[in-house]
Coordinates of N, CA, C and O in Angstrom, one line a residue:
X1 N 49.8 194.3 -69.4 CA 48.5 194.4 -68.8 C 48.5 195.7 -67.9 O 49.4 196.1 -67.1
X2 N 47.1 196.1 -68.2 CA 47.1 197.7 -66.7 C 46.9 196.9 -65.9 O 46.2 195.9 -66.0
X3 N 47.6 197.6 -64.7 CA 47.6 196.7 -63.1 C 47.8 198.2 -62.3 O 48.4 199.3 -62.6
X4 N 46.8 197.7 -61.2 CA 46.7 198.8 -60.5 C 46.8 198.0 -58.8 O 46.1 197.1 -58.4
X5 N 47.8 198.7 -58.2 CA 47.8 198.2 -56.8 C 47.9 199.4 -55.7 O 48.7 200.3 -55.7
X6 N 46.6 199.3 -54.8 CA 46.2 200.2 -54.0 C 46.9 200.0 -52.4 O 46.8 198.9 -51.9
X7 N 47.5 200.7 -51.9 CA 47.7 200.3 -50.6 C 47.4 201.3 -49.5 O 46.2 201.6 -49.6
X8 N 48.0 201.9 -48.4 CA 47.6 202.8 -47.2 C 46.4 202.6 -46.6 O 46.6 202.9 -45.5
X9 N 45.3 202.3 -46.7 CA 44.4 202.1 -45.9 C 44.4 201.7 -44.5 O 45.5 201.8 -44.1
X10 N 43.6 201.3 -43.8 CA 44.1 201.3 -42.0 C 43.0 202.0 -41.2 O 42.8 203.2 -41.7
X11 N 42.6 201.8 -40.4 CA 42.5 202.9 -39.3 C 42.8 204.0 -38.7 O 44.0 204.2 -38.3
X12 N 41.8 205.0 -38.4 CA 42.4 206.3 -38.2 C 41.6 207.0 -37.4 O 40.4 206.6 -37.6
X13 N 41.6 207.9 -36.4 CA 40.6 208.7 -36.1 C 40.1 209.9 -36.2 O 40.8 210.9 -36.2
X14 N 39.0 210.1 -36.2 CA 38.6 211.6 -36.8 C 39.4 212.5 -36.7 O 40.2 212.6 -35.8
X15 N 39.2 213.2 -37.6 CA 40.8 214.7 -37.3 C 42.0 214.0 -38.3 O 42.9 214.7 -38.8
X16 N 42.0 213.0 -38.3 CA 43.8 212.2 -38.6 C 43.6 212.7 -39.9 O 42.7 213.2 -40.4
X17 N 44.8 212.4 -40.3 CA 44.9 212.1 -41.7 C 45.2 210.9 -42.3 O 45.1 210.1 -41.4
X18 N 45.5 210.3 -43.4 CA 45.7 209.0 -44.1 C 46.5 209.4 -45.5 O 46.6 210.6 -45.7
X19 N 47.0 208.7 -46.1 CA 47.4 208.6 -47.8 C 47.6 207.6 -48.3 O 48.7 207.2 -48.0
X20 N 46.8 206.9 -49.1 CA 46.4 206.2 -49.8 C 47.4 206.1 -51.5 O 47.7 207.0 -52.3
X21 N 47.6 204.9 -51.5 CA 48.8 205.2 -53.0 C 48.8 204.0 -54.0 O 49.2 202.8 -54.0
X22 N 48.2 204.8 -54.7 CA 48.1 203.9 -56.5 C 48.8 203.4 -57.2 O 48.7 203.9 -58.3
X23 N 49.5 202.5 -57.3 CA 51.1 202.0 -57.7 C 49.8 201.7 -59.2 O 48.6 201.4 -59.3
X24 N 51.0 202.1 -60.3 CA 50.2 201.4 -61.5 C 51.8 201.1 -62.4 O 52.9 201.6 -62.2
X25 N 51.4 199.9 -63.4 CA 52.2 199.3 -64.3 C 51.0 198.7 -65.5 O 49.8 198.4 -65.5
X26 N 52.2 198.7 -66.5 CA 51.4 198.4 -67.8 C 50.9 199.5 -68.9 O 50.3 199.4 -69.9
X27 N 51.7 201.0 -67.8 CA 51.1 201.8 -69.1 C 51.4 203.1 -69.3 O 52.0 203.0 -68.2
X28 N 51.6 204.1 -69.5 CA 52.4 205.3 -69.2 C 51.3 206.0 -68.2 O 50.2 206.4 -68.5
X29 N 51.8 205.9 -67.1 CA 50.7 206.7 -66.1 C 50.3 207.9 -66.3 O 49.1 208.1 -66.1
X30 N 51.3 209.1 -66.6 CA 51.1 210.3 -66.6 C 50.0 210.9 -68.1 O 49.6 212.0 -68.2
X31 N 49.6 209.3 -69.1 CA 48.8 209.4 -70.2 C 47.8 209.1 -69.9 O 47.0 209.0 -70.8
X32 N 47.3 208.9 -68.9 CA 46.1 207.9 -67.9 C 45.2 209.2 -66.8 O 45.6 209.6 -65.7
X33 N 43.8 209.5 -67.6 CA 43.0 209.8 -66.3 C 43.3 208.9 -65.0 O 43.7 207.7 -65.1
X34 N 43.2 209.7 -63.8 CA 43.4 208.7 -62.2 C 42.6 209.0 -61.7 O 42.4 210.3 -61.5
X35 N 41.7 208.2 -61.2 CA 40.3 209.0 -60.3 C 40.7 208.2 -59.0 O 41.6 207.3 -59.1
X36 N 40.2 208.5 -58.1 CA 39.3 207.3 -56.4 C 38.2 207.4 -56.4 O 37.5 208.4 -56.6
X37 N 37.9 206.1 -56.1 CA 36.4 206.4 -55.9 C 36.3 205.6 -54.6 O 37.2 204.8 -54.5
X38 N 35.1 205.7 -53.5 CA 35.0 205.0 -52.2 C 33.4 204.3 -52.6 O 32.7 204.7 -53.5
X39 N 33.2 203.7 -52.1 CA 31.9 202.7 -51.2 C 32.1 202.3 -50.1 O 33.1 201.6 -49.8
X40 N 30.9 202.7 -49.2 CA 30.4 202.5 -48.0 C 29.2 201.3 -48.4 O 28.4 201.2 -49.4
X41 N 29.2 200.5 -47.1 CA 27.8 199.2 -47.2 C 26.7 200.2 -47.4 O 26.5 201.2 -46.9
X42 N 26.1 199.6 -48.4 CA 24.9 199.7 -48.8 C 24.5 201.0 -49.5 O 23.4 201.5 -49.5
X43 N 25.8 201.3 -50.1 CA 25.7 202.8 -50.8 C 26.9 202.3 -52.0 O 27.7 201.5 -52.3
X44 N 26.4 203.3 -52.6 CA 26.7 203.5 -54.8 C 28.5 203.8 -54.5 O 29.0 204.5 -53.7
X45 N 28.9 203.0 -55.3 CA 30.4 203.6 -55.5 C 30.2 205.2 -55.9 O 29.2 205.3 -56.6
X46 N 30.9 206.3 -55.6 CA 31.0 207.6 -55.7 C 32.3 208.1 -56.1 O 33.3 207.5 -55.9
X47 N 32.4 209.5 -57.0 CA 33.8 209.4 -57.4 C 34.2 210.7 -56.3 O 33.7 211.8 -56.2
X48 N 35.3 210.2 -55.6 CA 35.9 211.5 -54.6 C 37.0 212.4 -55.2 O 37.2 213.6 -54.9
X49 N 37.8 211.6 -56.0 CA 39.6 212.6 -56.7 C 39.3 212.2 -57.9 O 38.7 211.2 -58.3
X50 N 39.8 213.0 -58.6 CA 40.2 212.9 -60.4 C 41.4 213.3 -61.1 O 41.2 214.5 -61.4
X51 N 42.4 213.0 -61.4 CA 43.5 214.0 -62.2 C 43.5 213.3 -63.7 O 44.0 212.3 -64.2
X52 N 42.6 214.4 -64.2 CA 42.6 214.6 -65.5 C 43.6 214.5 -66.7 O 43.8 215.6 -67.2
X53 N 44.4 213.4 -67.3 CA 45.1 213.6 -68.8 C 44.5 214.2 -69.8 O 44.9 213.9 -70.9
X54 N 43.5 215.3 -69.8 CA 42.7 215.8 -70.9 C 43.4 217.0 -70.5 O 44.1 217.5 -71.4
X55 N 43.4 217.9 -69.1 CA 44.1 219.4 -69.3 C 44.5 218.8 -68.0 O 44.5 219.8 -67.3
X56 N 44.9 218.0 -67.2 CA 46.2 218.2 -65.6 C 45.3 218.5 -64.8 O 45.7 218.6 -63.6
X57 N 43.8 218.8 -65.0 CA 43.3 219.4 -64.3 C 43.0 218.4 -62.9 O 42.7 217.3 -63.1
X58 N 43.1 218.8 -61.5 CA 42.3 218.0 -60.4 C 40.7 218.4 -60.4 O 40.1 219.4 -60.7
X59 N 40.1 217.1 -59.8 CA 38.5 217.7 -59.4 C 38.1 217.0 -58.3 O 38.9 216.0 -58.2
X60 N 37.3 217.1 -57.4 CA 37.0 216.7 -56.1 C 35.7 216.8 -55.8 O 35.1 217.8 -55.8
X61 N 35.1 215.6 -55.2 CA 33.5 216.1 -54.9 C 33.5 216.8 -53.4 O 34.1 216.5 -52.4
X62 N 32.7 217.6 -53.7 CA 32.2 218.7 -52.4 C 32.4 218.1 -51.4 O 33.4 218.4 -50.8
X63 N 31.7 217.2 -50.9 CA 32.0 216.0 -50.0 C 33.9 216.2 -48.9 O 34.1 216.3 -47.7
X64 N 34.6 216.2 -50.0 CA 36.1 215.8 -49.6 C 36.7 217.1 -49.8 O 37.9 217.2 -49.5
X65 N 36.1 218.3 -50.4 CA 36.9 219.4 -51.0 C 37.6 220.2 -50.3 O 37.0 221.1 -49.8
X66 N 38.8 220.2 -50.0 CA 39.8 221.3 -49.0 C 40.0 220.2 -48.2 O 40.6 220.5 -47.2
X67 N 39.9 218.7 -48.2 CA 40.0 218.1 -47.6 C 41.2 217.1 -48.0 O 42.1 217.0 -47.2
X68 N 41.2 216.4 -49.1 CA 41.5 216.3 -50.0 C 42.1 216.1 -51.3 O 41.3 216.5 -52.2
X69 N 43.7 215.5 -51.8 CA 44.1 216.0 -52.6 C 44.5 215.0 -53.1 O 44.6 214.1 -52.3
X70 N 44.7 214.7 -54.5 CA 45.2 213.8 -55.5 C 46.4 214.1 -56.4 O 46.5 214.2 -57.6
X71 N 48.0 214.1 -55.1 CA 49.0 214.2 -56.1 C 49.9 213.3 -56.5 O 50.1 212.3 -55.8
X72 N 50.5 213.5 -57.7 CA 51.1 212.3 -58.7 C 52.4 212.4 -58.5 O 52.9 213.5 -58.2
X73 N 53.1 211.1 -58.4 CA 54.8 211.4 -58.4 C 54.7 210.3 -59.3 O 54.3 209.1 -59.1
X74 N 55.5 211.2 -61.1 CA 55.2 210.2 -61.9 C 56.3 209.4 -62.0 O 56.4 208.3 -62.6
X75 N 57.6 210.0 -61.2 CA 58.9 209.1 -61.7 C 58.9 208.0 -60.4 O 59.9 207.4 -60.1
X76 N 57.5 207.7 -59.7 CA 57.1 206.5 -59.2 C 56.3 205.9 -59.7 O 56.3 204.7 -59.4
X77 N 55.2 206.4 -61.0 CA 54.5 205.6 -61.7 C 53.3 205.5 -60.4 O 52.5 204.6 -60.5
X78 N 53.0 206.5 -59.3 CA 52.2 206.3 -58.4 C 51.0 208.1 -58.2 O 51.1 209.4 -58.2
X79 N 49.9 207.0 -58.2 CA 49.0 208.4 -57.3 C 48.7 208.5 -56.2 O 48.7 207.5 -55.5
X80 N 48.4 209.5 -55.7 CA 48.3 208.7 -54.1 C 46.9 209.8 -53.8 O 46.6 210.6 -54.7
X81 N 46.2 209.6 -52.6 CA 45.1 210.1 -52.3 C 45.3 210.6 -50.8 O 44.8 209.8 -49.9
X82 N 46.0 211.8 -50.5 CA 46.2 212.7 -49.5 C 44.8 213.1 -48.6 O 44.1 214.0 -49.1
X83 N 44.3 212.6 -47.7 CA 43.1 212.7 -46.6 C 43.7 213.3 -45.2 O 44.4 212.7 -44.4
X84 N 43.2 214.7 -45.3 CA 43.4 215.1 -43.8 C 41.9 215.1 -43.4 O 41.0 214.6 -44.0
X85 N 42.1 215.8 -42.2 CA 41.0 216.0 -41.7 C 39.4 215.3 -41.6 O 38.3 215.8 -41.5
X86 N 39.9 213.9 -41.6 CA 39.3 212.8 -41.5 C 37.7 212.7 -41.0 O 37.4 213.1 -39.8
X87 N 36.9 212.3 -41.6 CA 35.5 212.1 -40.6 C 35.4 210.9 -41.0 O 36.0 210.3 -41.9
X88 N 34.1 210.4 -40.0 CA 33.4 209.4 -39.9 C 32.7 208.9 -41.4 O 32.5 207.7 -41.5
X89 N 32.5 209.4 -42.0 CA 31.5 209.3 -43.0 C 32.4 209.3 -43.9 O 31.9 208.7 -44.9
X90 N 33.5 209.7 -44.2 CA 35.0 209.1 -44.7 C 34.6 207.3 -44.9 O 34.5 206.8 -46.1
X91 N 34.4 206.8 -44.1 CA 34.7 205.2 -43.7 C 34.2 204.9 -45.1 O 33.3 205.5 -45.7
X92 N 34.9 203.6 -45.8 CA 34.6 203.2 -46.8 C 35.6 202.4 -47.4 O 36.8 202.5 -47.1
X93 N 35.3 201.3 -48.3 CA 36.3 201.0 -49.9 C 37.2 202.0 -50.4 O 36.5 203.0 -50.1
X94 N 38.0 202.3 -50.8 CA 38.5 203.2 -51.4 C 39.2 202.3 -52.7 O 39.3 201.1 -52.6
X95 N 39.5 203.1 -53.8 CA 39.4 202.2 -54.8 C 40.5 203.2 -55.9 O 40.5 204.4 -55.5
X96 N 41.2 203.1 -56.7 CA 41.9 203.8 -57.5 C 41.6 202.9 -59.6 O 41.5 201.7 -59.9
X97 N 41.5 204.0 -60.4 CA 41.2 204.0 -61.3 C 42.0 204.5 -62.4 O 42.8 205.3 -62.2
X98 N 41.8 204.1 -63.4 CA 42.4 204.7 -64.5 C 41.4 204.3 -65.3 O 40.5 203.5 -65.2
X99 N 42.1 205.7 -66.8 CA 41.4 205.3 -67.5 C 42.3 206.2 -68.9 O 42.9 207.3 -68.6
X100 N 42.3 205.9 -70.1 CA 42.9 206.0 -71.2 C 42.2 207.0 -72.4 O 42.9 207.7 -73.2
X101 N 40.9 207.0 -72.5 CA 40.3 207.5 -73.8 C 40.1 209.3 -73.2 O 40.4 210.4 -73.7
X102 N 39.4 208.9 -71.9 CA 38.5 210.2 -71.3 C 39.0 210.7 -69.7 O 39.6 210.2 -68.8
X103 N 38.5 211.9 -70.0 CA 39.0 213.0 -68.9 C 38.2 211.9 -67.4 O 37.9 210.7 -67.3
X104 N 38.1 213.2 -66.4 CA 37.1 213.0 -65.3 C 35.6 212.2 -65.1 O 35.0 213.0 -64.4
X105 N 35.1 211.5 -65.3 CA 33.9 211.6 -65.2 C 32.9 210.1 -64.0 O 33.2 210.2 -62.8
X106 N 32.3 209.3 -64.3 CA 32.0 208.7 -63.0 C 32.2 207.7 -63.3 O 32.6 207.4 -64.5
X107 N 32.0 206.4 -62.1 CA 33.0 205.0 -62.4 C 32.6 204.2 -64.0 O 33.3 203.5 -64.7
X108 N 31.7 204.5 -64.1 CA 31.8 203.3 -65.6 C 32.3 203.9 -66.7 O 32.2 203.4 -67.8
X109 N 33.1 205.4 -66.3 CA 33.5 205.9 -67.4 C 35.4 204.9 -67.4 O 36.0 204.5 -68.4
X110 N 35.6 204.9 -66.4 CA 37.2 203.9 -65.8 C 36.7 202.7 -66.3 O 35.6 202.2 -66.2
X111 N 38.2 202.2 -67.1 CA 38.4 200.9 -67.8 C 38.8 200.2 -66.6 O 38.0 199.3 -66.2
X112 N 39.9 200.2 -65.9 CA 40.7 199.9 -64.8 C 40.4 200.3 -63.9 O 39.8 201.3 -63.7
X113 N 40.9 198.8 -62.6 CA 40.7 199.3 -61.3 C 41.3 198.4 -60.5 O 41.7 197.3 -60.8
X114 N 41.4 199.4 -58.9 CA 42.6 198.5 -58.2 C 41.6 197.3 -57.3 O 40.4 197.4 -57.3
X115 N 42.1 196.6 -56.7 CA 41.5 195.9 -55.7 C 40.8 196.8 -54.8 O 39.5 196.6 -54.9
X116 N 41.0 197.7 -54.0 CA 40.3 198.5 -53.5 C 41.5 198.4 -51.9 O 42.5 197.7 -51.7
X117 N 40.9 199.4 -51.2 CA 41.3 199.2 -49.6 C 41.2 199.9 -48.5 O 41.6 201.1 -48.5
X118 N 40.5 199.5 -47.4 CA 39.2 200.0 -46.6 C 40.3 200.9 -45.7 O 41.4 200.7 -45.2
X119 N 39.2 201.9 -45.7 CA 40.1 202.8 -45.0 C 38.8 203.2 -44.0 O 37.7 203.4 -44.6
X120 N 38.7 203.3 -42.0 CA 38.1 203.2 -41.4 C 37.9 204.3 -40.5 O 38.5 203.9 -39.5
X121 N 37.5 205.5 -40.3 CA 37.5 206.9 -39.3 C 36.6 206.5 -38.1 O 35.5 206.2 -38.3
X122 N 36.9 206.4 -36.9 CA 36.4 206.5 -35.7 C 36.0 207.4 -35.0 O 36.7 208.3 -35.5
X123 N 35.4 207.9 -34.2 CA 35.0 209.0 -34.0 C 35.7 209.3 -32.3 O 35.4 210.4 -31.8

């Protein structure tokens, strides 16, 4: 079975940083699109990181860009979601994904997903 387990999340305050980490099993990870995606109440899940199995490539929405990175340590079978420079509007679900057929693209394109795990920016 793909299993995906999210952890790092917590409290932080603006400015901080955070890193968030994708444990996955059940499947060759480094064969596996990896996206995050976050939700905030009352707003659409959004996709913030991507690392592409189609070309290696990373992508990032504007939102998080320079802010932001999605790197892989595959002989952990983990991704992790590197957040500096923290804002408020950060606050959210954070959620990690996979996905097997297709590259980058938005959540209903991911087969898989982790439980999720709230990560909180104060001001």
């Amino acid at each position: 079975q793909v299993q995906l387990v999210e952890s790092g999340g917590g409290l932080v305050q603006a400015g901080g940083s955070l890193r968030l980490s994708c444990a996955a099993s059940g499947f060759t990870f480094d064969s596996y699109t990896m996206g995050w995606f976050r939700q905030a109440p009352g707003k659409e899940r959004e996709a913030v990181a991507c690392l592409s199995s189609m070309d290696s490539s990373t992508y990032y929405s504007d939102s998080v860009k320079g802010r932001f990175t999605i790197p892989p340590d595959n002989t952990k079978n983990t991704v992790y979601l590197q957040m500096n420079s923290l804002k408020p509007e950060d606050t959210a679900v954070y959620y990690c994904a996979a996905e097997v057929r297709l590259g980058c693209g938005p959540a209903l394109h991911f087969g898989s997903w982790g439980q999720g795990t709230q990560v909180t920016v104060s001001s």
